[in-house]
Coordinates of C-alpha atoms in Angstrom, one line a residue:
Chain A
M1 CA -35.9 36.6 -18.7
T2 CA -38.0 34.1 -20.6
P3 CA -39.1 35.5 -24.0
E4 CA -42.9 35.8 -24.4
Y5 CA -44.8 33.0 -26.1
A6 CA -45.6 33.9 -29.7
L7 CA -47.4 31.8 -32.3
D8 CA -45.3 30.9 -35.3
P9 CA -46.7 32.8 -38.3
A10 CA -46.7 29.6 -40.3
F11 CA -49.8 28.5 -38.4
I12 CA -51.7 31.6 -39.3
T13 CA -52.0 30.8 -43.0
G14 CA -53.1 27.2 -42.9
S15 CA -55.5 27.3 -39.9
V16 CA -57.9 29.5 -37.9
A17 CA -58.0 30.1 -34.2
L18 CA -60.7 28.1 -32.4
A19 CA -60.2 28.3 -28.7
R20 CA -57.7 28.9 -25.9
L21 CA -57.4 25.9 -23.5
P22 CA -55.5 26.1 -20.2
L23 CA -52.3 25.0 -21.9
C24 CA -52.8 25.2 -25.7
D25 CA -54.1 27.5 -28.4
V26 CA -56.4 25.4 -30.5
R27 CA -56.6 26.0 -34.2
L28 CA -58.8 24.4 -37.0
Q29 CA -56.8 23.4 -40.0
R30 CA -58.3 24.9 -43.2
D31 CA -58.7 21.6 -44.9
V32 CA -62.1 20.1 -45.3
R33 CA -60.6 16.7 -46.4
Y34 CA -60.2 15.8 -42.7
P35 CA -61.4 17.3 -39.4
W36 CA -58.1 18.4 -38.1
L37 CA -57.1 20.4 -35.0
I38 CA -53.6 21.8 -34.1
L39 CA -52.8 22.3 -30.4
I40 CA -49.9 24.7 -29.7
P41 CA -48.8 24.9 -26.0
R42 CA -48.3 28.5 -24.9
V43 CA -44.7 27.7 -23.7
S44 CA -42.0 29.9 -25.1
G45 CA -39.3 28.1 -26.9
A46 CA -40.8 24.6 -26.6
R47 CA -39.9 22.3 -29.5
E48 CA -40.2 18.8 -28.1
L49 CA -42.5 17.2 -25.5
E50 CA -39.5 17.0 -23.2
D51 CA -39.4 20.8 -23.1
L52 CA -42.7 20.9 -21.2
A53 CA -42.9 20.6 -17.4
A54 CA -44.4 17.4 -16.2
S55 CA -47.6 19.1 -15.2
D56 CA -47.9 20.7 -18.7
R57 CA -47.4 17.3 -20.3
G58 CA -50.3 16.0 -18.3
R59 CA -52.4 19.0 -19.4
L60 CA -51.3 18.4 -23.0
M61 CA -52.5 14.8 -22.9
D62 CA -55.9 16.0 -21.5
E63 CA -56.2 18.6 -24.2
V64 CA -55.3 16.0 -26.9
L65 CA -58.1 13.8 -25.7
L66 CA -60.5 16.8 -25.7
A67 CA -59.4 17.7 -29.2
G68 CA -60.2 14.1 -30.3
R69 CA -63.8 14.6 -29.1
V70 CA -63.9 17.9 -31.0
V71 CA -62.6 16.2 -34.2
R72 CA -65.2 13.5 -33.9
A73 CA -67.9 16.1 -33.4
I74 CA -66.8 18.0 -36.6
G75 CA -66.8 14.7 -38.5
D76 CA -70.3 14.0 -37.3
V77 CA -71.8 17.4 -38.3
L78 CA -70.1 17.2 -41.7
G79 CA -71.7 13.7 -42.3
R80 CA -68.3 12.0 -42.2
P81 CA -67.9 10.3 -38.8
V82 CA -64.3 9.7 -37.8
A83 CA -63.1 6.1 -37.8
K84 CA -59.6 6.6 -36.4
L85 CA -57.8 9.4 -34.7
N86 CA -54.2 10.3 -35.8
V87 CA -52.3 12.2 -33.1
A88 CA -48.8 13.5 -33.9
A89 CA -46.1 15.9 -32.8
L90 CA -43.8 16.3 -35.8
G91 CA -42.4 19.8 -36.3
N92 CA -40.0 19.1 -39.1
I93 CA -41.2 22.2 -41.0
T94 CA -42.5 24.4 -38.2
P95 CA -40.4 23.5 -35.1
Q96 CA -42.6 25.3 -32.5
L97 CA -44.1 22.4 -30.4
H98 CA -47.6 21.5 -31.7
V99 CA -49.7 18.4 -31.8
H100 CA -51.9 17.4 -34.8
V101 CA -55.2 15.7 -34.0
V102 CA -56.8 14.4 -37.2
G103 CA -59.9 12.4 -37.8
R104 CA -59.4 9.7 -40.4
R105 CA -61.8 7.5 -42.5
P106 CA -61.0 4.7 -44.9
D107 CA -62.5 6.8 -47.7
D108 CA -60.5 9.9 -47.1
A109 CA -58.0 11.3 -49.6
A110 CA -54.8 10.0 -48.0
W111 CA -56.0 6.8 -46.2
P112 CA -54.2 4.8 -45.0
G113 CA -51.1 7.0 -45.4
P114 CA -50.4 10.1 -43.3
V115 CA -52.1 13.4 -44.1
W116 CA -48.9 15.5 -43.9
G117 CA -47.6 16.6 -47.3
F118 CA -50.4 14.7 -49.1
G119 CA -51.9 16.8 -51.9
G120 CA -53.2 20.3 -51.5
A121 CA -55.5 21.5 -48.7
I122 CA -59.1 22.1 -49.7
D123 CA -60.5 25.0 -47.6
Y124 CA -63.9 24.9 -46.0
D125 CA -66.7 26.8 -47.7
P126 CA -68.3 29.4 -45.4
G127 CA -71.3 27.2 -44.5
Q128 CA -69.1 24.2 -43.7
A129 CA -66.8 26.4 -41.7
E130 CA -69.6 27.8 -39.6
T131 CA -71.0 24.3 -39.0
A132 CA -67.7 22.9 -38.0
R133 CA -66.9 25.8 -35.7
T134 CA -70.3 25.6 -34.0
A135 CA -69.9 21.9 -33.4
A136 CA -66.3 22.4 -32.1
L137 CA -67.2 25.2 -29.7
R138 CA -70.1 23.2 -28.3
T139 CA -67.9 20.2 -27.6
L140 CA -65.2 22.4 -26.1
E141 CA -67.8 24.0 -23.7
V142 CA -69.0 20.6 -22.5
G143 CA -65.3 19.7 -22.0
Chain B
M1 CA -63.7 -11.3 -18.7
T2 CA -61.1 -9.0 -20.4
P3 CA -59.3 -10.8 -23.2
E4 CA -55.6 -11.0 -22.7
Y5 CA -53.3 -8.5 -24.3
A6 CA -51.6 -9.9 -27.4
L7 CA -49.2 -8.1 -29.7
D8 CA -50.6 -7.7 -33.3
P9 CA -48.5 -10.0 -35.5
A10 CA -48.0 -7.0 -37.9
F11 CA -45.4 -5.6 -35.5
I12 CA -43.4 -8.8 -35.5
T13 CA -42.2 -8.5 -39.1
G14 CA -41.1 -4.9 -39.2
S15 CA -39.5 -4.6 -35.7
V16 CA -37.7 -6.4 -33.0
A17 CA -38.4 -6.6 -29.2
L18 CA -36.2 -4.3 -27.2
A19 CA -37.6 -3.9 -23.7
R20 CA -40.7 -4.2 -21.5
L21 CA -41.5 -0.9 -19.7
P22 CA -44.2 -0.7 -17.0
L23 CA -46.9 0.1 -19.6
C24 CA -45.5 -0.6 -23.0
D25 CA -43.6 -3.2 -25.0
V26 CA -40.8 -1.4 -26.8
R27 CA -39.7 -2.5 -30.2
L28 CA -37.0 -1.2 -32.5
Q29 CA -38.1 -0.7 -36.1
R30 CA -35.9 -2.6 -38.5
D31 CA -35.1 0.5 -40.6
V32 CA -31.6 2.0 -40.3
R33 CA -32.8 5.1 -42.2
Y34 CA -34.1 6.5 -38.9
P35 CA -33.7 5.5 -35.2
W36 CA -37.3 4.5 -34.6
L37 CA -39.0 2.9 -31.6
I38 CA -42.6 1.7 -31.3
L39 CA -44.3 1.6 -28.0
I40 CA -47.3 -0.7 -27.6
P41 CA -49.3 -0.4 -24.3
R42 CA -50.1 -3.8 -22.9
V43 CA -53.8 -3.0 -22.7
S44 CA -56.1 -5.4 -24.4
G45 CA -58.4 -3.8 -27.0
A46 CA -56.9 -0.3 -26.8
R47 CA -57.0 1.5 -30.2
E48 CA -57.1 5.2 -29.2
L49 CA -55.4 7.2 -26.4
E50 CA -58.8 7.7 -24.9
D51 CA -59.0 3.9 -24.3
L52 CA -56.3 4.1 -21.7
A53 CA -57.0 4.9 -18.0
A54 CA -55.7 8.3 -16.9
S55 CA -52.9 6.8 -15.0
D56 CA -51.8 4.8 -18.0
R57 CA -51.9 7.9 -20.2
G58 CA -49.5 9.5 -17.7
R59 CA -47.3 6.4 -17.9
L60 CA -47.4 6.5 -21.7
M61 CA -46.2 10.1 -21.8
D62 CA -43.3 9.2 -19.5
E63 CA -42.4 6.2 -21.7
V64 CA -42.6 8.3 -24.8
L65 CA -40.1 10.7 -23.3
L66 CA -37.8 7.9 -22.3
A67 CA -38.1 6.5 -25.9
G68 CA -37.0 9.9 -27.2
R69 CA -33.8 9.6 -25.1
V70 CA -33.3 6.1 -26.5
V71 CA -33.8 7.3 -30.1
R72 CA -31.3 10.1 -29.5
A73 CA -28.8 7.6 -28.1
I74 CA -29.1 5.3 -31.1
G75 CA -28.7 8.3 -33.5
D76 CA -25.5 9.2 -31.6
V77 CA -23.9 5.8 -31.7
L78 CA -24.7 5.4 -35.4
G79 CA -23.0 8.8 -36.0
R80 CA -26.3 10.5 -37.0
P81 CA -27.4 12.6 -34.0
V82 CA -31.1 13.4 -34.0
A83 CA -32.3 16.9 -34.8
K84 CA -36.0 16.5 -34.2
L85 CA -38.2 13.9 -32.7
N86 CA -41.4 12.8 -34.4
V87 CA -44.0 11.3 -32.1
A88 CA -47.2 9.8 -33.5
A89 CA -50.1 7.5 -32.7
L90 CA -51.7 6.7 -36.1
G91 CA -52.9 3.1 -36.4
N92 CA -54.6 3.4 -39.8
I93 CA -53.1 0.1 -40.9
T94 CA -52.5 -1.6 -37.6
P95 CA -55.2 -0.4 -35.2
Q96 CA -53.8 -1.8 -32.0
L97 CA -52.7 1.4 -30.0
H98 CA -49.1 2.1 -30.5
V99 CA -46.9 5.2 -30.6
H100 CA -44.0 5.8 -33.0
V101 CA -41.0 7.7 -31.7
V102 CA -38.7 8.6 -34.6
G103 CA -35.5 10.5 -34.7
R104 CA -35.2 12.8 -37.7
R105 CA -32.5 14.8 -39.4
P106 CA -32.6 17.3 -42.3
D107 CA -30.5 14.8 -44.4
D108 CA -32.7 11.7 -43.8
A109 CA -34.5 10.0 -46.6
A110 CA -38.0 11.4 -46.0
W111 CA -37.2 14.9 -44.5
P112 CA -39.2 17.0 -44.0
G113 CA -42.1 14.7 -44.8
P114 CA -43.4 12.0 -42.5
V115 CA -41.6 8.6 -42.5
W116 CA -44.7 6.4 -42.7
G117 CA -45.2 4.9 -46.2
F118 CA -42.0 6.6 -47.5
G119 CA -39.9 4.2 -49.6
G120 CA -38.8 0.7 -48.4
A121 CA -37.3 0.0 -45.0
I122 CA -33.5 -0.8 -45.0
D123 CA -32.7 -3.3 -42.3
Y124 CA -29.8 -2.9 -39.9
D125 CA -26.7 -4.9 -40.7
P126 CA -25.7 -7.2 -37.7
G127 CA -23.0 -4.8 -36.5
Q128 CA -25.3 -1.8 -36.5
A129 CA -28.1 -3.8 -34.9
E130 CA -25.8 -4.7 -32.0
T131 CA -24.5 -1.2 -31.6
A132 CA -28.0 0.2 -31.6
R133 CA -29.4 -2.4 -29.2
T134 CA -26.5 -1.8 -26.8
A135 CA -27.0 1.9 -26.8
A136 CA -30.8 1.5 -26.4
L137 CA -30.5 -0.9 -23.5
R138 CA -28.0 1.3 -21.7
T139 CA -30.3 4.3 -22.0
L140 CA -33.3 2.3 -20.8
E141 CA -31.3 1.1 -17.7
V142 CA -30.4 4.7 -16.7
G143 CA -34.1 5.6 -17.2

């Protein structure tokens, strides 16, 4: 019997649920320094890309592209259009398979270095959070 | 007229050519701290995953999985089996689309942080380089 998929609690603290796509749960990282989504495939026990079935790998790629559009939309509404996407499946700290999709700009805090482990997260204020969420959901609806 | 694909010279210094897959040039990063491949799709002007045709995105996913097997094989022959793969398309410094596939271990230099920008690369000695290349090419042949 395959154990049921469960989100690692480590994701709960740092991010908020945004949407449920066909394969992945999508969460918004609580860090206004960068528009940043995390995609977590709802596949029990998956740690590496190779743990996904081929059809799910195709779905993941599609959802990563969609997440890129969402990240760009959030950057736009916050007045900080994205210059470069960073897409990464790392999992050194939280091994449950997940993909980061981060919008980067030459004037962001960590540029040109990676965002992981760089400084402390700065949470959205309630107005920014609402603005970001609305833009994200609108982009997800359009697909 | 589409300009011809050309490898960004930035890749030449830090890595050596390993193989030519259907979509990507594969290079071995000259850094013995981690088994580390770079895949560069031979698509002129591509910077983001969304710049690839859907069929090429599928190919890229397949080649990333193959690169993961190669990275594991290199880790094995160097006596440092891989515990976790890190897969990332960043491009903040070199914007030409490329994907890093890095084998990580809890005792490696940068663990659990990301490898990019962490310390200075340590080149392979000739014996290690030959051992790594042979293991890589054997794995690529098997597919």
